[in-house]
PDB file of C-alpha atoms in Angstrom:
ATOM      1  CA  MET U 174      57.769-115.749-109.454  1.00 59.00           C
ATOM      2  CA  CYS U 175      54.317-117.142-108.675  1.00 68.00           C
ATOM      3  CA  GLU U 176      51.534-114.799-107.629  1.00 79.00           C
ATOM      4  CA  PHE U 177      50.420-117.039-104.759  1.00 85.00           C
ATOM      5  CA  PHE U 178      51.018-120.500-103.322  1.00 87.00           C
ATOM      6  CA  SER U 179      49.707-122.926-100.732  1.00 86.00           C
ATOM      7  CA  LEU U 180      51.532-125.263 -98.353  1.00 87.00           C
ATOM      8  CA  GLN U 181      50.846-128.754 -97.090  1.00 85.00           C
ATOM      9  CA  LEU U 182      52.660-129.878 -93.939  1.00 85.00           C
ATOM     10  CA  ASP U 183      53.332-133.283 -92.485  1.00 81.00           C
ATOM     11  CA  GLU U 184      55.562-134.282 -89.587  1.00 75.00           C
ATOM     12  CA  SER U 185      56.138-138.011 -89.187  1.00 72.00           C
ATOM     13  CA  THR U 186      58.656-140.505 -87.847  1.00 68.00           C
ATOM     14  CA  SER U 187      60.977-142.352 -90.223  1.00 64.00           C
ATOM     15  CA  VAL U 188      61.924-146.041 -89.945  1.00 57.00           C
ATOM     16  CA  ALA U 189      65.112-144.874 -88.211  1.00 66.00           C
ATOM     17  CA  GLY U 190      63.083-143.140 -85.490  1.00 68.00           C
ATOM     18  CA  LEU U 191      63.839-139.619 -86.741  1.00 74.00           C
ATOM     19  CA  ALA U 192      61.242-136.835 -86.794  1.00 79.00           C
ATOM     20  CA  VAL U 193      60.970-135.689 -90.416  1.00 84.00           C
ATOM     21  CA  LEU U 194      59.174-132.520 -91.519  1.00 84.00           C
ATOM     22  CA  LEU U 195      57.790-132.589 -95.068  1.00 85.00           C
ATOM     23  CA  VAL U 196      56.436-129.474 -96.776  1.00 87.00           C
ATOM     24  CA  PHE U 197      54.789-129.517-100.207  1.00 86.00           C
ATOM     25  CA  VAL U 198      54.102-126.333-102.141  1.00 86.00           C
ATOM     26  CA  ARG U 199      51.372-125.909-104.739  1.00 84.00           C
ATOM     27  CA  TYR U 200      51.261-122.960-107.135  1.00 82.00           C
ATOM     28  CA  PRO U 201      49.796-122.044-110.544  1.00 79.00           C
ATOM     29  CA  PHE U 202      52.237-122.332-113.451  1.00 73.00           C
ATOM     30  CA  LYS U 203      50.632-123.073-116.836  1.00 69.00           C
ATOM     31  CA  MET U 204      48.814-125.888-115.041  1.00 66.00           C
ATOM     32  CA  GLN U 205      48.611-126.437-111.297  1.00 64.00           C
ATOM     33  CA  THR U 206      51.999-127.560-109.992  1.00 75.00           C
ATOM     34  CA  GLU U 207      52.896-129.376-106.778  1.00 76.00           C
ATOM     35  CA  GLU U 208      56.455-129.933-105.596  1.00 82.00           C
ATOM     36  CA  LEU U 209      58.317-130.994-102.478  1.00 84.00           C
ATOM     37  CA  LEU U 210      59.574-127.771-100.929  1.00 87.00           C
ATOM     38  CA  MET U 211      61.516-129.258 -98.032  1.00 86.00           C
ATOM     39  CA  SER U 212      62.302-132.506 -96.257  1.00 86.00           C
ATOM     40  CA  GLU U 213      64.185-131.896 -93.054  1.00 83.00           C
ATOM     41  CA  VAL U 214      64.975-133.860 -89.920  1.00 83.00           C
ATOM     42  CA  LEU U 215      63.979-132.077 -86.701  1.00 80.00           C
ATOM     43  CA  GLU U 216      67.042-132.868 -84.624  1.00 75.00           C
ATOM     44  CA  THR U 217      65.912-131.319 -81.337  1.00 73.00           C
ATOM     45  CA  TYR U 218      62.204-130.886 -80.614  1.00 73.00           C
ATOM     46  CA  THR U 219      59.038-131.304 -82.675  1.00 74.00           C
ATOM     47  CA  THR U 220      57.278-128.316 -81.137  1.00 81.00           C
ATOM     48  CA  GLY U 221      55.341-125.686 -83.047  1.00 80.00           C
ATOM     49  CA  ASP U 222      58.205-123.217 -82.591  1.00 84.00           C
ATOM     50  CA  GLU U 223      60.780-125.564 -84.149  1.00 85.00           C
ATOM     51  CA  ILE U 224      58.477-126.482 -87.024  1.00 85.00           C
ATOM     52  CA  PHE U 225      57.750-122.828 -87.779  1.00 86.00           C
ATOM     53  CA  LYS U 226      61.436-121.879 -87.616  1.00 88.00           C
ATOM     54  CA  ALA U 227      62.382-124.618 -90.077  1.00 88.00           C
ATOM     55  CA  ILE U 228      59.625-123.644 -92.531  1.00 89.00           C
ATOM     56  CA  ASP U 229      60.320-119.911 -92.144  1.00 89.00           C
ATOM     57  CA  GLN U 230      64.007-120.419 -93.013  1.00 89.00           C
ATOM     58  CA  CYS U 231      63.009-122.506 -96.050  1.00 88.00           C
ATOM     59  CA  ILE U 232      60.579-119.803 -97.239  1.00 88.00           C
ATOM     60  CA  TRP U 233      63.236-117.101 -97.200  1.00 88.00           C
ATOM     61  CA  LYS U 234      65.915-119.403 -98.630  1.00 88.00           C
ATOM     62  CA  ASN U 235      63.709-120.033-101.689  1.00 86.00           C
ATOM     63  CA  ASP U 236      62.871-116.326-102.151  1.00 85.00           C
ATOM     64  CA  LEU U 237      59.210-116.833-101.315  1.00 86.00           C
ATOM     65  CA  GLU U 238      57.020-114.320 -99.493  1.00 88.00           C
ATOM     66  CA  TRP U 239      54.671-115.163 -96.679  1.00 87.00           C
ATOM     67  CA  SER U 240      52.235-112.554 -97.992  1.00 87.00           C
ATOM     68  CA  LYS U 241      51.637-114.743-101.080  1.00 88.00           C
ATOM     69  CA  CYS U 242      50.656-117.805 -99.058  1.00 88.00           C
ATOM     70  CA  VAL U 243      46.890-118.319 -99.358  1.00 88.00           C
ATOM     71  CA  ASP U 244      46.310-121.670 -97.639  1.00 88.00           C
ATOM     72  CA  ILE U 245      48.041-124.000 -95.175  1.00 86.00           C
ATOM     73  CA  CYS U 246      46.964-127.640 -94.985  1.00 85.00           C
ATOM     74  CA  SER U 247      48.068-129.848 -92.085  1.00 83.00           C
ATOM     75  CA  ASN U 248      47.020-132.700 -89.831  1.00 76.00           C
ATOM     76  CA  GLY U 249      45.346-132.145 -86.499  1.00 68.00           C
ATOM     77  CA  ALA U 250      48.424-132.589 -84.289  1.00 69.00           C
ATOM     78  CA  ALA U 251      48.764-130.118 -81.418  1.00 67.00           C
ATOM     79  CA  ALA U 252      52.231-129.049 -82.591  1.00 71.00           C
ATOM     80  CA  MET U 253      50.657-128.046 -85.903  1.00 75.00           C
ATOM     81  CA  VAL U 254      47.338-126.412 -84.999  1.00 71.00           C
ATOM     82  CA  GLY U 255      47.616-125.569 -81.279  1.00 75.00           C
ATOM     83  CA  LYS U 256      46.115-122.130 -80.641  1.00 73.00           C
ATOM     84  CA  VAL U 257      49.040-120.887 -78.543  1.00 70.00           C
ATOM     85  CA  LYS U 258      52.184-122.718 -79.669  1.00 77.00           C
ATOM     86  CA  GLY U 259      51.079-124.417 -82.900  1.00 81.00           C
ATOM     87  CA  ALA U 260      53.068-123.904 -86.100  1.00 83.00           C
ATOM     88  CA  VAL U 261      50.032-123.051 -88.241  1.00 84.00           C
ATOM     89  CA  PRO U 262      48.910-120.054 -86.116  1.00 85.00           C
ATOM     90  CA  LYS U 263      52.483-118.712 -86.261  1.00 87.00           C
ATOM     91  CA  MET U 264      52.501-119.108 -90.040  1.00 86.00           C
ATOM     92  CA  LYS U 265      49.107-117.380 -90.315  1.00 86.00           C
ATOM     93  CA  HIS U 266      50.463-114.510 -88.255  1.00 85.00           C
ATOM     94  CA  ALA U 267      53.502-114.203 -90.542  1.00 86.00           C
ATOM     95  CA  ALA U 268      51.413-114.414 -93.726  1.00 84.00           C
ATOM     96  CA  GLY U 269      48.616-112.121 -92.653  1.00 81.00           C
ATOM     97  CA  HIS U 270      45.348-113.155 -94.324  1.00 79.00           C
ATOM     98  CA  VAL U 271      45.614-116.889 -95.023  1.00 83.00           C
ATOM     99  CA  ASN U 272      43.246-119.849 -94.740  1.00 84.00           C
ATOM    100  CA  SER U 273      44.054-123.099 -92.970  1.00 81.00           C
ATOM    101  CA  SER U 274      42.542-126.520 -93.630  1.00 79.00           C
ATOM    102  CA  HIS U 275      42.668-130.038 -92.236  1.00 75.00           C
ATOM    103  CA  CYS U 276      44.123-132.727 -94.538  1.00 72.00           C
ATOM    104  CA  VAL U 277      41.257-134.789 -95.971  1.00 65.00           C
ATOM    105  CA  THR U 278      43.162-138.083 -95.643  1.00 63.00           C
ATOM    106  CA  HIS U 279      43.776-137.427 -91.940  1.00 60.00           C
ATOM    107  CA  ARG U 280      40.090-136.628 -91.480  1.00 58.00           C
ATOM    108  CA  HIS U 281      39.219-139.861 -93.250  1.00 55.00           C
ATOM    109  CA  SER U 282      41.598-141.860 -91.036  1.00 57.00           C
ATOM    110  CA  LEU U 283      40.205-140.290 -87.858  1.00 57.00           C
ATOM    111  CA  ALA U 284      36.618-140.984 -88.921  1.00 57.00           C
ATOM    112  CA  THR U 285      37.313-144.685 -89.481  1.00 58.00           C
ATOM    113  CA  ARG U 286      38.582-145.080 -85.917  1.00 63.00           C
ATOM    114  CA  ARG U 287      35.068-144.734 -84.503  1.00 72.00           C
ATOM    115  CA  LEU U 288      33.853-148.285 -84.979  1.00 74.00           C
ATOM    116  CA  PRO U 289      30.516-149.840 -84.038  1.00 80.00           C
ATOM    117  CA  GLN U 290      30.875-152.059 -80.994  1.00 83.00           C
ATOM    118  CA  ASP U 291      30.297-155.325 -82.878  1.00 83.00           C
ATOM    119  CA  LEU U 292      33.083-154.497 -85.371  1.00 82.00           C
ATOM    120  CA  LYS U 293      35.384-153.288 -82.601  1.00 83.00           C
ATOM    121  CA  VAL U 294      35.035-156.700 -80.934  1.00 86.00           C
ATOM    122  CA  ILE U 295      36.124-158.339 -84.196  1.00 87.00           C
ATOM    123  CA  LEU U 296      39.149-156.044 -84.556  1.00 83.00           C
ATOM    124  CA  ASP U 297      40.188-156.537 -80.920  1.00 86.00           C
ATOM    125  CA  GLY U 298      39.940-160.306 -81.307  1.00 87.00           C
ATOM    126  CA  ALA U 299      41.958-160.243 -84.533  1.00 86.00           C
ATOM    127  CA  VAL U 300      44.696-158.142 -82.927  1.00 83.00           C
ATOM    128  CA  LYS U 301      44.936-160.554 -79.971  1.00 87.00           C
ATOM    129  CA  MET U 302      45.314-163.509 -82.337  1.00 85.00           C
ATOM    130  CA  ILE U 303      48.033-161.804 -84.357  1.00 80.00           C
ATOM    131  CA  ASN U 304      49.926-160.691 -81.248  1.00 81.00           C
ATOM    132  CA  HIS U 305      49.679-164.220 -79.839  1.00 80.00           C
ATOM    133  CA  VAL U 306      51.245-165.711 -82.973  1.00 77.00           C
ATOM    134  CA  LYS U 307      53.943-163.049 -83.248  1.00 73.00           C
ATOM    135  CA  SER U 308      54.953-163.375 -79.586  1.00 75.00           C
ATOM    136  CA  HIS U 309      55.264-167.190 -79.645  1.00 69.00           C
ATOM    137  CA  PRO U 310      57.993-168.571 -81.954  1.00 68.00           C
ATOM    138  CA  LEU U 311      56.540-172.073 -81.664  1.00 62.00           C
ATOM    139  CA  GLN U 312      53.210-170.767 -82.934  1.00 60.00           C
ATOM    140  CA  VAL U 313      54.964-169.195 -85.942  1.00 61.00           C
ATOM    141  CA  TYR U 314      56.750-172.473 -86.678  1.00 55.00           C
ATOM    142  CA  LEU U 315      53.549-174.528 -86.439  1.00 59.00           C
ATOM    143  CA  LEU U 316      51.748-172.125 -88.763  1.00 61.00           C
ATOM    144  CA  LYS U 317      54.606-172.286 -91.285  1.00 64.00           C
ATOM    145  CA  PHE U 318      54.726-176.077 -91.074  1.00 49.00           C
ATOM    146  CA  THR U 319      50.982-176.339 -91.659  1.00 56.00           C
ATOM    147  CA  THR U 320      50.890-173.929 -94.606  1.00 56.00           C
ATOM    148  CA  ASP U 321      53.937-175.560 -96.220  1.00 55.00           C
ATOM    149  CA  ASP U 322      52.284-178.954 -95.939  1.00 48.00           C
ATOM    150  CA  LEU U 323      49.154-177.604 -97.642  1.00 45.00           C
ATOM    151  CA  GLY U 324      51.124-175.773-100.352  1.00 51.00           C
ATOM    152  CA  ILE U 325      50.003-172.261 -99.359  1.00 49.00           C
ATOM    153  CA  ASP U 326      52.173-169.486-100.815  1.00 52.00           C
ATOM    154  CA  HIS U 327      52.439-167.382 -97.660  1.00 49.00           C
ATOM    155  CA  PHE U 328      52.119-168.136 -93.986  1.00 46.00           C
ATOM    156  CA  HIS U 329      52.886-164.881 -92.150  1.00 49.00           C
ATOM    157  CA  LEU U 330      50.191-162.881 -90.439  1.00 50.00           C
ATOM    158  CA  LEU U 331      50.610-159.189 -91.227  1.00 48.00           C
ATOM    159  CA  LEU U 332      51.489-156.711 -88.498  1.00 48.00           C
ATOM    160  CA  HIS U 333      51.498-152.881 -88.448  1.00 49.00           C
ATOM    161  CA  THR U 334      49.884-152.466 -91.859  1.00 51.00           C
ATOM    162  CA  GLU U 335      46.483-151.528 -93.245  1.00 54.00           C
ATOM    163  CA  VAL U 336      43.560-152.935 -91.257  1.00 59.00           C
ATOM    164  CA  GLY U 337      41.970-154.412 -94.393  1.00 61.00           C
ATOM    165  CA  LYS U 338      45.081-156.423 -95.287  1.00 76.00           C
ATOM    166  CA  ILE U 339      45.536-157.627 -91.692  1.00 78.00           C
ATOM    167  CA  LEU U 340      41.972-158.946 -91.519  1.00 82.00           C
ATOM    168  CA  ALA U 341      42.088-160.400 -95.040  1.00 82.00           C
ATOM    169  CA  ARG U 342      45.217-162.414 -94.236  1.00 80.00           C
ATOM    170  CA  LEU U 343      43.716-163.600 -90.949  1.00 82.00           C
ATOM    171  CA  PHE U 344      40.554-164.707 -92.761  1.00 85.00           C
ATOM    172  CA  GLU U 345      42.610-166.476 -95.430  1.00 82.00           C
ATOM    173  CA  LEU U 346      44.565-168.484 -92.845  1.00 81.00           C
ATOM    174  CA  LYS U 347      41.630-169.199 -90.517  1.00 84.00           C
ATOM    175  CA  ASP U 348      41.616-172.968 -91.096  1.00 82.00           C
ATOM    176  CA  GLU U 349      45.380-173.289 -90.578  1.00 78.00           C
ATOM    177  CA  LEU U 350      45.199-171.200 -87.401  1.00 81.00           C
ATOM    178  CA  VAL U 351      42.455-173.416 -85.950  1.00 83.00           C
ATOM    179  CA  VAL U 352      44.770-176.407 -86.367  1.00 80.00           C
ATOM    180  CA  THR U 353      47.734-174.693 -84.672  1.00 79.00           C
ATOM    181  CA  PHE U 354      46.025-172.650 -81.948  1.00 80.00           C
ATOM    182  CA  THR U 355      45.823-173.987 -78.387  1.00 79.00           C
ATOM    183  CA  VAL U 356      43.827-171.047 -76.975  1.00 81.00           C
ATOM    184  CA  LYS U 357      40.199-172.166 -76.757  1.00 88.00           C
ATOM    185  CA  LEU U 358      38.775-168.658 -77.246  1.00 89.00           C
ATOM    186  CA  PHE U 359      40.623-168.223 -80.550  1.00 87.00           C
ATOM    187  CA  ILE U 360      39.455-171.627 -81.776  1.00 88.00           C
ATOM    188  CA  GLN U 361      35.860-170.817 -80.837  1.00 92.00           C
ATOM    189  CA  GLN U 362      35.984-167.500 -82.697  1.00 91.00           C
ATOM    190  CA  LEU U 363      37.566-168.960 -85.845  1.00 90.00           C
ATOM    191  CA  THR U 364      34.950-171.716 -85.996  1.00 92.00           C
ATOM    192  CA  ASP U 365      32.004-169.423 -85.247  1.00 92.00           C
ATOM    193  CA  VAL U 366      30.176-168.715 -88.521  1.00 93.00           C
ATOM    194  CA  ASP U 367      28.764-165.400 -87.267  1.00 92.00           C
ATOM    195  CA  TRP U 368      32.224-164.202 -86.121  1.00 92.00           C
ATOM    196  CA  LEU U 369      33.769-165.189 -89.464  1.00 91.00           C
ATOM    197  CA  LEU U 370      31.029-163.414 -91.435  1.00 90.00           C
ATOM    198  CA  LYS U 371      31.718-160.210 -89.517  1.00 90.00           C
ATOM    199  CA  LEU U 372      35.464-160.676 -90.000  1.00 89.00           C
ATOM    200  CA  GLY U 373      35.025-161.008 -93.778  1.00 88.00           C
ATOM    201  CA  TYR U 374      32.596-158.061 -93.861  1.00 87.00           C
ATOM    202  CA  PHE U 375      34.969-155.831 -91.888  1.00 85.00           C
ATOM    203  CA  SER U 376      37.905-156.949 -94.029  1.00 84.00           C
ATOM    204  CA  ASP U 377      36.170-155.954 -97.282  1.00 85.00           C
ATOM    205  CA  LEU U 378      34.952-152.626 -95.888  1.00 81.00           C
ATOM    206  CA  SER U 379      38.386-151.734 -94.495  1.00 80.00           C
ATOM    207  CA  GLU U 380      40.021-152.548 -97.815  1.00 81.00           C
ATOM    208  CA  LYS U 381      37.687-150.125 -99.625  1.00 81.00           C
ATOM    209  CA  LEU U 382      38.494-147.416 -97.069  1.00 77.00           C
ATOM    210  CA  ASN U 383      42.228-148.041 -97.526  1.00 77.00           C
ATOM    211  CA  GLU U 384      41.911-147.840-101.309  1.00 78.00           C
ATOM    212  CA  THR U 385      40.162-144.485-101.091  1.00 76.00           C
ATOM    213  CA  THR U 386      42.700-143.075 -98.642  1.00 72.00           C
ATOM    214  CA  THR U 387      45.568-144.130-100.919  1.00 73.00           C
ATOM    215  CA  SER U 388      43.908-142.724-104.041  1.00 73.00           C
ATOM    216  CA  LEU U 389      43.445-139.325-102.391  1.00 69.00           C
ATOM    217  CA  GLN U 390      47.182-138.962-101.827  1.00 64.00           C
ATOM    218  CA  GLY U 391      49.685-137.585-104.314  1.00 61.00           C
ATOM    219  CA  LYS U 392      48.976-135.795-107.566  1.00 61.00           C
ATOM    220  CA  GLY U 393      45.754-136.156-109.450  1.00 58.00           C
ATOM    221  CA  GLY U 394      42.232-134.849-109.340  1.00 60.00           C
ATOM    222  CA  ALA U 395      38.695-136.155-109.004  1.00 68.00           C
ATOM    223  CA  GLN U 396      38.931-136.260-105.197  1.00 71.00           C
ATOM    224  CA  LEU U 397      35.294-135.246-104.848  1.00 75.00           C
ATOM    225  CA  GLU U 398      34.190-138.061-107.170  1.00 81.00           C
ATOM    226  CA  LYS U 399      36.250-140.555-105.137  1.00 78.00           C
ATOM    227  CA  ILE U 400      34.607-139.406-101.898  1.00 77.00           C
ATOM    228  CA  LYS U 401      31.136-139.692-103.470  1.00 83.00           C
ATOM    229  CA  ALA U 402      31.979-143.192-104.706  1.00 82.00           C
ATOM    230  CA  LEU U 403      33.080-144.165-101.187  1.00 77.00           C
ATOM    231  CA  GLN U 404      29.814-142.832 -99.774  1.00 81.00           C
ATOM    232  CA  LYS U 405      27.884-145.097-102.152  1.00 85.00           C
ATOM    233  CA  ILE U 406      30.048-148.067-101.137  1.00 81.00           C
ATOM    234  CA  ILE U 407      29.430-147.380 -97.436  1.00 78.00           C
ATOM    235  CA  THR U 408      25.678-147.038 -98.106  1.00 84.00           C
ATOM    236  CA  PHE U 409      25.739-150.452 -99.780  1.00 81.00           C
ATOM    237  CA  PHE U 410      27.703-152.036 -96.939  1.00 76.00           C
ATOM    238  CA  THR U 411      25.340-150.629 -94.310  1.00 77.00           C
ATOM    239  CA  SER U 412      22.311-151.870 -96.260  1.00 77.00           C
ATOM    240  CA  VAL U 413      23.559-155.479 -96.169  1.00 70.00           C
ATOM    241  CA  CYS U 414      24.896-155.358 -92.612  1.00 62.00           C
TER     242      CYS U 414
END
């Protein structure tokens, strides 16, 4: 039996539309060990009460003791950290003296949502272009026809993926989109040198942010060094902006 352990919680929606609760446990055993403690579908509600009940049952089923829990890491969702009905306060009450922390990758993702106005304009314009193509089958066909004729390996604009990859693909297909677009605003933006420079700048910066977020997930150390490296990258990007 371990002397103490910590938990990391995440509640997300699967591709099938099901609410899935994931709980990872970390404990000292020879070297630091991290394992998946539970993966369970919340069939009714995703409230703090239901989340706590599911985790509490798992704790007792695995012969663990709440008193040995020293830290609980979660995202900032109300169902997790709400002062009255959140799952984390209920777990802290059951465990007694225990710390709680906010997942660093969620903090990172939240921080990147606050964009300067000039970059937000670029992102909004890119999203409108992508939605326009995806919602018009003829536009998709024209783009495919154009890229096939030029021998380009891929023709699809990405949707619902990392911001950096979305913008990079849009920048890569800018010339083909100018040929196929009929919306004057889109053509003006894709032929505006200043707009394209900002699009490329934002694409590169977003890709670096995505790389850091991905590297902070899963097993492995050196998280502090990765954050410091990202700070240097951001300093460089702001100096050339």
